Coordinates of C-alpha atoms and ligand atoms in Angstrom, one line a residue:
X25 CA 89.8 113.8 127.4
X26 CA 88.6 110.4 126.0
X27 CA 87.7 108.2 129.1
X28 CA 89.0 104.7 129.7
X29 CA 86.1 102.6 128.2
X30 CA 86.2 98.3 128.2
X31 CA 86.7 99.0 124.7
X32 CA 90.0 101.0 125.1
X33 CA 91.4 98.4 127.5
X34 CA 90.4 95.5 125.3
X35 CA 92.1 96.9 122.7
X36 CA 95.7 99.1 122.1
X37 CA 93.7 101.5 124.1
X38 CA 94.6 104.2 121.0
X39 CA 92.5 105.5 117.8
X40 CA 95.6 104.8 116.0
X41 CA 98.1 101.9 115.4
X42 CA 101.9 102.4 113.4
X43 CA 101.5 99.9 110.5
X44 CA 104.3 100.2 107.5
X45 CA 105.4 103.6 109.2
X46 CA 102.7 105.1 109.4
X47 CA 99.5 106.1 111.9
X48 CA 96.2 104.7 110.3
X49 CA 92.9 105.2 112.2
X50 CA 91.4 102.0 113.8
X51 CA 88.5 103.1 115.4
X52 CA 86.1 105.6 114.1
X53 CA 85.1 108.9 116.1
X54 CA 82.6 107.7 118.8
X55 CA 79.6 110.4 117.9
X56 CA 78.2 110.0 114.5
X57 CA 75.3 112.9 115.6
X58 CA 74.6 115.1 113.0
X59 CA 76.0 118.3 115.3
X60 CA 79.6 116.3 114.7
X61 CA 80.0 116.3 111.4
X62 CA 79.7 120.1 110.7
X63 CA 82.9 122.0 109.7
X64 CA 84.5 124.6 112.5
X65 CA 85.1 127.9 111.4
X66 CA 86.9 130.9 112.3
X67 CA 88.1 134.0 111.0
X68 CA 92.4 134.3 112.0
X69 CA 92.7 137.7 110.2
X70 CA 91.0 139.8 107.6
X71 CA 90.4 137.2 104.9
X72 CA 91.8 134.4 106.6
X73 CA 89.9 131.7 107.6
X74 CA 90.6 127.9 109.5
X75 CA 88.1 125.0 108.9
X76 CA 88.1 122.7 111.3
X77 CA 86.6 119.6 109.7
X78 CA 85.8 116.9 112.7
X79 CA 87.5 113.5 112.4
X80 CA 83.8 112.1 112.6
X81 CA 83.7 113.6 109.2
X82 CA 87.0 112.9 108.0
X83 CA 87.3 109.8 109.3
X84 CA 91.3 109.5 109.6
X85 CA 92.2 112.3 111.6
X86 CA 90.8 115.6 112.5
X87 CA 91.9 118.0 109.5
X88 CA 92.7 121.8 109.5
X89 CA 92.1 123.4 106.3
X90 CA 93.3 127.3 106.0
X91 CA 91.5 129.7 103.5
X92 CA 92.8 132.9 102.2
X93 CA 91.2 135.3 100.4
X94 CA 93.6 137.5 98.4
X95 CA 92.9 140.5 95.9
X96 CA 91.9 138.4 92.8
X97 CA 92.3 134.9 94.1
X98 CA 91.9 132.4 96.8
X99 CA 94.8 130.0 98.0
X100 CA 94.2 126.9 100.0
X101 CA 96.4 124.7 102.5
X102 CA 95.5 121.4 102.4
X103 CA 92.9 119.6 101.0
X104 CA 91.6 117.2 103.7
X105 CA 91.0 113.4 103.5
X106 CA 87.6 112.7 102.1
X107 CA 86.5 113.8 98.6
X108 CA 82.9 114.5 100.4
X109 CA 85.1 117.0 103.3
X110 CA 86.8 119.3 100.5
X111 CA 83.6 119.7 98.5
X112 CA 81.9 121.1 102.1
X113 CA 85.0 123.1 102.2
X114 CA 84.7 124.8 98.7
X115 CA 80.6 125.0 99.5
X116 CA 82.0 127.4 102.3
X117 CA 84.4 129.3 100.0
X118 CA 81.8 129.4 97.5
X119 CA 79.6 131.3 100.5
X120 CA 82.2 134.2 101.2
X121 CA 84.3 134.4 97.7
X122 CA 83.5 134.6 94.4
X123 CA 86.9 134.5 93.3
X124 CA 88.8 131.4 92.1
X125 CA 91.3 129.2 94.2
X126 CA 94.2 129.5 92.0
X127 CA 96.7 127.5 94.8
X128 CA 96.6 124.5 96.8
X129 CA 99.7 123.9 99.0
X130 CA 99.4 120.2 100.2
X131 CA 101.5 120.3 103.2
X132 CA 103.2 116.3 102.7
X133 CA 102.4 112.7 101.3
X134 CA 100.1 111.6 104.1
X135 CA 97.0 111.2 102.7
X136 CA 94.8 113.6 105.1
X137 CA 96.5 116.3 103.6
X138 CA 95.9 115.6 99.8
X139 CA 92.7 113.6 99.5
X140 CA 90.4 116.0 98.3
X141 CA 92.8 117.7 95.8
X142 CA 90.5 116.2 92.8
X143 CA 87.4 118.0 94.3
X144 CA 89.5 121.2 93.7
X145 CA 90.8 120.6 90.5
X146 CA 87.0 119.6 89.2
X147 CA 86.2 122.7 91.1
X148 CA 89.1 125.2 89.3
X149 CA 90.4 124.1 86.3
X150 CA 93.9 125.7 86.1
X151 CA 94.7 124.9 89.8
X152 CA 98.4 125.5 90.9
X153 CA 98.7 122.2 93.3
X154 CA 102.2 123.5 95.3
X155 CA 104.3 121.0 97.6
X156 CA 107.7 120.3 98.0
X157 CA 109.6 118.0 95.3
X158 CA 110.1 115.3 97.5
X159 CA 106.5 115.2 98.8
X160 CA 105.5 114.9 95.6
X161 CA 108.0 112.1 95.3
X162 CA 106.4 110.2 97.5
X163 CA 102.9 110.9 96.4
X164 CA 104.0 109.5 93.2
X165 CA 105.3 106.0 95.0
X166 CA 103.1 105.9 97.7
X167 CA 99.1 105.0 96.3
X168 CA 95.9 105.6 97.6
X169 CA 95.8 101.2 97.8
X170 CA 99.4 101.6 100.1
X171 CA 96.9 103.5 102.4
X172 CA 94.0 101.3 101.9
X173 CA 95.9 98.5 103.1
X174 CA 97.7 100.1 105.7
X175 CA 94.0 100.6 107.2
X176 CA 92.9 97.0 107.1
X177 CA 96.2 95.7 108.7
X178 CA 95.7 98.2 111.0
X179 CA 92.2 96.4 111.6
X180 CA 93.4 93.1 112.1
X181 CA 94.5 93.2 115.5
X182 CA 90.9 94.8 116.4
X183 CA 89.3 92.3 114.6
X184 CA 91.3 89.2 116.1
X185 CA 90.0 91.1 119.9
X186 CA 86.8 90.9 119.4
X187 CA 86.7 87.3 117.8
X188 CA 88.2 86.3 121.0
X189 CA 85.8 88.1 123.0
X190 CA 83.1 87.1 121.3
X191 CA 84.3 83.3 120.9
X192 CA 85.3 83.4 125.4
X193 CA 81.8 86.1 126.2
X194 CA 84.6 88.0 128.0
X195 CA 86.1 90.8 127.4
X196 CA 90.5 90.8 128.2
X197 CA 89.8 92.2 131.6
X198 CA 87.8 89.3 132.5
X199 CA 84.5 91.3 132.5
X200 CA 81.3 89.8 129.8
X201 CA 81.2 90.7 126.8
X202 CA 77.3 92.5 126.7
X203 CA 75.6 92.6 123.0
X204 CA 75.4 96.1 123.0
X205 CA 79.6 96.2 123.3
X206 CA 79.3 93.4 120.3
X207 CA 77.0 95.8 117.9
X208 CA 79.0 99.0 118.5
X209 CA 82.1 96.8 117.6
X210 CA 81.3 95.4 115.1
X211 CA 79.9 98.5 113.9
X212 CA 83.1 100.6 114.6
X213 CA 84.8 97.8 112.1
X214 CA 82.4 97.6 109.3
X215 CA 83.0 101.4 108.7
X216 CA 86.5 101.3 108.9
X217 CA 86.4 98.8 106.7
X218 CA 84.1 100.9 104.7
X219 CA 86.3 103.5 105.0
X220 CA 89.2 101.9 103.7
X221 CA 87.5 100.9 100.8
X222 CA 86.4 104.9 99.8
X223 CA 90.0 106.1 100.3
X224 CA 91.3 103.5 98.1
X225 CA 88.9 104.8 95.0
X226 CA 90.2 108.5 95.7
X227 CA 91.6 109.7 92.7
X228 CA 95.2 111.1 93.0
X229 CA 96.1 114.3 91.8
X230 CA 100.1 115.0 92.3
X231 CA 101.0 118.7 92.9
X232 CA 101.8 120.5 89.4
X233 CA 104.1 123.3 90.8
X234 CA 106.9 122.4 93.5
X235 CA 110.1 123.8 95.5
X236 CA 112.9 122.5 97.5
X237 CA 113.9 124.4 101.1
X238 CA 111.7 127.5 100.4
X239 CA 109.4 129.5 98.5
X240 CA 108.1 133.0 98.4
X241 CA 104.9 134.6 96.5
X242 CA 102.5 137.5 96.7
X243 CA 99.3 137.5 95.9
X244 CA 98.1 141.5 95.8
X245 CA 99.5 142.8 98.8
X246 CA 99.7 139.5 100.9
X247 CA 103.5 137.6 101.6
X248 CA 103.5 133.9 101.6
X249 CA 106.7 132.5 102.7
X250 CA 107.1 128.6 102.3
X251 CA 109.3 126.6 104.1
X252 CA 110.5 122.7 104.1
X253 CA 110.3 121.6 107.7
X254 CA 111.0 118.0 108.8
X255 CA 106.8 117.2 111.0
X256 CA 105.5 113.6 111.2
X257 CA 106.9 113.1 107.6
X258 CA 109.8 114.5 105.5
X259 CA 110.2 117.5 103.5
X260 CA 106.7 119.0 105.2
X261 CA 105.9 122.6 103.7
X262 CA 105.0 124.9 106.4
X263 CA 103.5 128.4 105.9
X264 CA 104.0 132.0 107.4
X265 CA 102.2 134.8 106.6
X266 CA 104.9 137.5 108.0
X267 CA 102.4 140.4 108.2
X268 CA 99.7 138.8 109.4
X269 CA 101.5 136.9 112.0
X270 CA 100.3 133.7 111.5
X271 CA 101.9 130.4 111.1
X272 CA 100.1 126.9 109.6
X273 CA 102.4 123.9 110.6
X274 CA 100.7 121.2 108.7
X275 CA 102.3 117.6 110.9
X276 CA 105.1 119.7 111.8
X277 CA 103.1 120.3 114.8
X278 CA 99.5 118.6 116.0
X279 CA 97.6 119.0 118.8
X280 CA 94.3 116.5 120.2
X281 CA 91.0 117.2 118.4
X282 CA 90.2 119.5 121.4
X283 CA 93.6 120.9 122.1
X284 CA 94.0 119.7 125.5
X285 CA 97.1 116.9 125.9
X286 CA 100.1 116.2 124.1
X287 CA 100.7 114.9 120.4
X288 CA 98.2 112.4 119.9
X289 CA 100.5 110.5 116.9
X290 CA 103.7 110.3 115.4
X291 CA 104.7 108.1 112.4
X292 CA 108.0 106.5 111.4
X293 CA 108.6 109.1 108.5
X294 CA 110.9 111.2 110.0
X295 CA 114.1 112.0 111.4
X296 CA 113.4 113.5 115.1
X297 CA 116.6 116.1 115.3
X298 CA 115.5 118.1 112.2
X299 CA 111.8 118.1 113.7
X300 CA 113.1 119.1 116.8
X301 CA 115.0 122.1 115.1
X302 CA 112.0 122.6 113.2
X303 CA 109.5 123.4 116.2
X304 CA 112.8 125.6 117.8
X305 CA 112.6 127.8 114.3
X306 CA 108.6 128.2 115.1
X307 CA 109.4 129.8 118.3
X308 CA 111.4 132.3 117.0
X309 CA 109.2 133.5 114.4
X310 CA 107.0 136.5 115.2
X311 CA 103.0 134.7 115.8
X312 CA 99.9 135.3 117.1
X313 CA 98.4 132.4 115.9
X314 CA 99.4 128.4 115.0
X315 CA 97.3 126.6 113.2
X316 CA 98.6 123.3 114.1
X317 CA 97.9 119.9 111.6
X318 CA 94.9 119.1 114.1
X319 CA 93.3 121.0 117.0
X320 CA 92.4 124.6 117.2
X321 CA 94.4 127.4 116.7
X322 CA 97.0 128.3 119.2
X323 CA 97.1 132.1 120.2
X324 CA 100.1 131.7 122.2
X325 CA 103.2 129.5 122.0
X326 CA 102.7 127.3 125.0
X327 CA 101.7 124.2 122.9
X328 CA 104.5 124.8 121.2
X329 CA 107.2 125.4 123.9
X330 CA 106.0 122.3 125.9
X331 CA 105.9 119.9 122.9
X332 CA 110.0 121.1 122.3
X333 CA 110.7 120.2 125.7
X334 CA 108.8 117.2 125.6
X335 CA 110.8 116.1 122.5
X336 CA 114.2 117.2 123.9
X337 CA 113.8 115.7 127.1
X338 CA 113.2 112.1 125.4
X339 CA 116.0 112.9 123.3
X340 CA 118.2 113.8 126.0
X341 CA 116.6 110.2 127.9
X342 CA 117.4 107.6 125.3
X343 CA 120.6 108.9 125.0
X344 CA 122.2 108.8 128.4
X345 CA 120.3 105.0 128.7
X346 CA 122.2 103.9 126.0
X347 CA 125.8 105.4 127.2
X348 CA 124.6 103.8 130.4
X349 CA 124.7 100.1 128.2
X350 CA 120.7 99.5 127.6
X351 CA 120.6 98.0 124.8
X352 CA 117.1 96.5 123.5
X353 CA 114.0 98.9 122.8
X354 CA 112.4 97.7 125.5
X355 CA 115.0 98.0 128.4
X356 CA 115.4 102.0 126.9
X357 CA 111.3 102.6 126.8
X358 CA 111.3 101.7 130.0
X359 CA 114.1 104.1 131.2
X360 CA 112.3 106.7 129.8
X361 CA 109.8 108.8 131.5
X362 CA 107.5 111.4 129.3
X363 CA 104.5 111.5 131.7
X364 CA 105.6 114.7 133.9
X365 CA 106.1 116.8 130.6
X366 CA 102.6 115.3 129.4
X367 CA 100.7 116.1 132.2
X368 CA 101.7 119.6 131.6
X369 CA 99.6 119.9 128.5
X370 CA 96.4 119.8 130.5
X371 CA 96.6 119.7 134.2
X372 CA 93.8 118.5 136.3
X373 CA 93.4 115.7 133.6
X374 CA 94.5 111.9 133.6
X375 CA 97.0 111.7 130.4
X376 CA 95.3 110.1 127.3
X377 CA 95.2 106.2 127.1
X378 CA 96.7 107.0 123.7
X379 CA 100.0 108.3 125.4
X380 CA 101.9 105.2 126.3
X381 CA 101.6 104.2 122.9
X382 CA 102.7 107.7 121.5
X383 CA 106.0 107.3 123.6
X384 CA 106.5 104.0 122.8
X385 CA 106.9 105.3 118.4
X386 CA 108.7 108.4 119.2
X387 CA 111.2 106.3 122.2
X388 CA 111.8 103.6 119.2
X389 CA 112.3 106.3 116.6
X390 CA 115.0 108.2 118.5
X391 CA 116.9 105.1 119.7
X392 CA 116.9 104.2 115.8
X393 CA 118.5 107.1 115.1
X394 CA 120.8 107.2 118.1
X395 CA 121.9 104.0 117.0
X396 CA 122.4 104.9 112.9
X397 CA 119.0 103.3 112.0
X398 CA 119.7 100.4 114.1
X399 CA 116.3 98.3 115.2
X400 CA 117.8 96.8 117.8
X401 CA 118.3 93.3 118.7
Ligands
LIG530 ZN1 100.9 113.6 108.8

C-alpha cells in the first residue's frame, strides 16, 4: 500500500490524473534502485510465460506482457510502453526461443499497450501486428504527440503545487516545505517531463492484420480465441487460451502493481454496462489463471468477482440517486459509497489515497451514461 506522504496530500494524492479522457502518469515510481527496474517473470503453463515489467521501468503504468511459445513460432500480447521495455522483453525471448514472433496482439489504443511495437517489427520482419478494427482506428487518429501532451497537462497542476509551496516555504497542510521535499520534486517533474518527451519520438506502428467481435487461430496444437471486450477503452481484445485455462484481460481488468486493492484507474473511453458484462463473461469462462492489464496473475477469480460487484453496486448507487432527484455530479458522488466493497480487496489495509479519485471518474462516467452522455449542469 502506498503510504500517505506530504507529497500525496499536497497534491491529487494519485499517480494519475484524467486529462482529455484519459489516465496519464504524474508522478514517477518512487524507487529508481536498480533491483526495480528488472522485468518479473513467471512461467503460467508449458510455454507460456508473463513479464511483469515495473512501472519504474515503464514509466506510465506497470505493464503485463504474455509470451507464448508455439510449435514453429512465438506470439506476443502487448508490446509495453517504452521502446527500451520491449527490447528487454525480446532479450528474454531471445533467452528461451529461438523461434520467431510471427504475432503481436496489441490489446487497445492506449499507448502502454503498443509502444514498443517498432522494437518488434525491427526485431521480425514479417510481424503480424493483430487488434481489433476500431483499435486500430483510433491508433490511426490518436498520435504519440496526443499522449505527449496529455502528460504535460497532466503536469501542470503538479507543477503550479510546488510553485506555491516553494513561493509560501509551506507545504498545503501548513507544514515547511524542507529542501530535500523541493529536490525529489522537482526531480519527480523533470523526468516526467523527460518522459513525455521520449514517448512523443516513439515511432507508431499500426496493427497490419485486424478483426471485429472475435477471432480464432491455431498455432500447432495451441487454440487462441480472441474476443472484443469493452476494458478502460473500447473495442479491447482479450485473449483465452481454452486448453490451457488461462485468460489475459489486457484494461478489461487491472489490478495495483502489487495486487492488493481495487482498480487503481479508469479513463473516460468507455461505456461502463458493456465492461460490466464484459467482467460477468470472464467469470464464466473456465480459468486458472488472469493475467490482468497490471498486477500479477490471479489464480482464482476473487479479484475478479469483487471488482463486478464493486462496479454494479455503483451502478445500482447512481441510479437510485438520480430517481431520487440529485441532479449535479457532485450531489450524486457524494451519495455514493464505494469504500466497504474497496476495503474488501485487501483487509487489514487503509484504502489507497488513489481511491477517492478512482470513484470520483467511474461515479461521473456512469451518471453520463445514466443521463444519455449528459455532463451535468
Ligand atoms: Zn488502458
Amino acid at each position: 500500500m502506498r503510504p500517505v506522504t506530504k507529497y500525496a496530500i499536497r497534491r491529487t494524492g494519485s499517480l494519475f490524473a484524467l486529462v482529455a479522457g484519459i489516465v496519464v502518469p504524474v508522478r514517477p515510481a518512487a524507487s529508481q534502485a536498480p533491483g526495480t527496474l528488472a522485468l518479473k517473470r513467471d512461467v503460467l503453463a508449458d510455454g507460456v510465460y508473463l513479464f511483469r515489467a515495473p512501472r519504474a521501468l515503464d514509466m506510465w503504468t506497470s505493464t503485463n506482457v504474455v509470451v507464448i511459445i508455439n510449435d514453429q513460432d512465438v506470439t506476443v500480447f502487448d508490446s509495453n510502453t517504452r521502446p527500451l521495455t520491449a527490447q528487454m522483453v525480446i532479450a528474454e525471448i531471445r533467452k528461451l526461443t529461438n523461434k520467431p514472433v510471427r504475432t503481436l496482439i496489441n490489446s487497445h489504443w492506449h499507448m502502454d499497450h503498443w509502444g514498443g511495437n517498432q522494437a518488434y517489427a525491427s526485431a521480425f520482419p514479417g510481424i503480424q501486428i493483430l487488434a481489433t478494427t476500431q483499435t486500430r482506428e483510433f491508433m490511426k487518429r490518436i498520435t504519440p504527440r496526443f499522449f505527449e501532451t496529455a502528460i504535460l497537462t497532466g503536469l501542470q497542476p503538479e507543477r503550479a503545487a510546488l510553485d506555491t509551496a516553494i513561493r509560501t516555504g509551506k507545504e498545503a497542510d501548513g507544514s515547511p516545505l524542507t529542501a530535500e521535499d523541493r529536490r525529489v520534486e522537482e526531480q519527480g517533474i523533470a523526468r516526467m517531463v523527460q518522459f513525455a518527451k521520449e514517448i512523443s519520438g516513439v515511432p507508431r506502428v499500426l496493427p497490419n492484420l485486424v478483426y471485429v467481435d472475435t477471432l480464432v487461430f491455431w498455432k500447432g496444437g495451441r487454440e487462441f480465441r480472441l474476443f472484443s471486450e469493452t476494458g478502460d477503452a473500447t473495442a479491447s481484445t482479450v485473449l483465452y487460451l481454452p486448453k490451457e485455462r488461462i485468460l489475459v484481460t489486457g484494461d478489461v481488468l487491472v489490478s495495483p502493481e502489487d495486487g492488493k486493492g481495487p482498480p487503481p484507474w479508469t479513463t473516460n473511453s468507455y461505456k461502463i454496462t458493456p465492461w460490466l458484462a464484459a467482467l460477468r463473461s470472464f467469470s464464466t469462462l473456465d480459468v486458472d489463471v488472469i493475467v490482468p492489464g497490471q498486477g500479477p496473475a490471479m489464480h482464482d477469480k476473487t479479484y475478479l468477482t469483487r471488482t463486478i460487484h464493486l462496479f454494479a453496486s455503483i451502478i445500482d448507487q447512481v441510479h437510485a440517486a438520480l430517481e431520487r432527484g440529485l441532479v449535479t455530479q457532485t450531489e450524486v458522488l457524494a451519495a455514493v459509497n464505494g469504500d466497504s466493497i474497496a476495503v474488501q480487496y485487501a483487509p487489514g489495509t487503509p484504502l489507497p489515497s488513489d481511491f477517492p479519485l478512482w470513484m470520483k471518474f467511474f461515479t461521473n462516467k456512469v451518471y453520463q451514461e445514466s443521463r444519455d452522455g449528459g455532463e451535468g449542469p
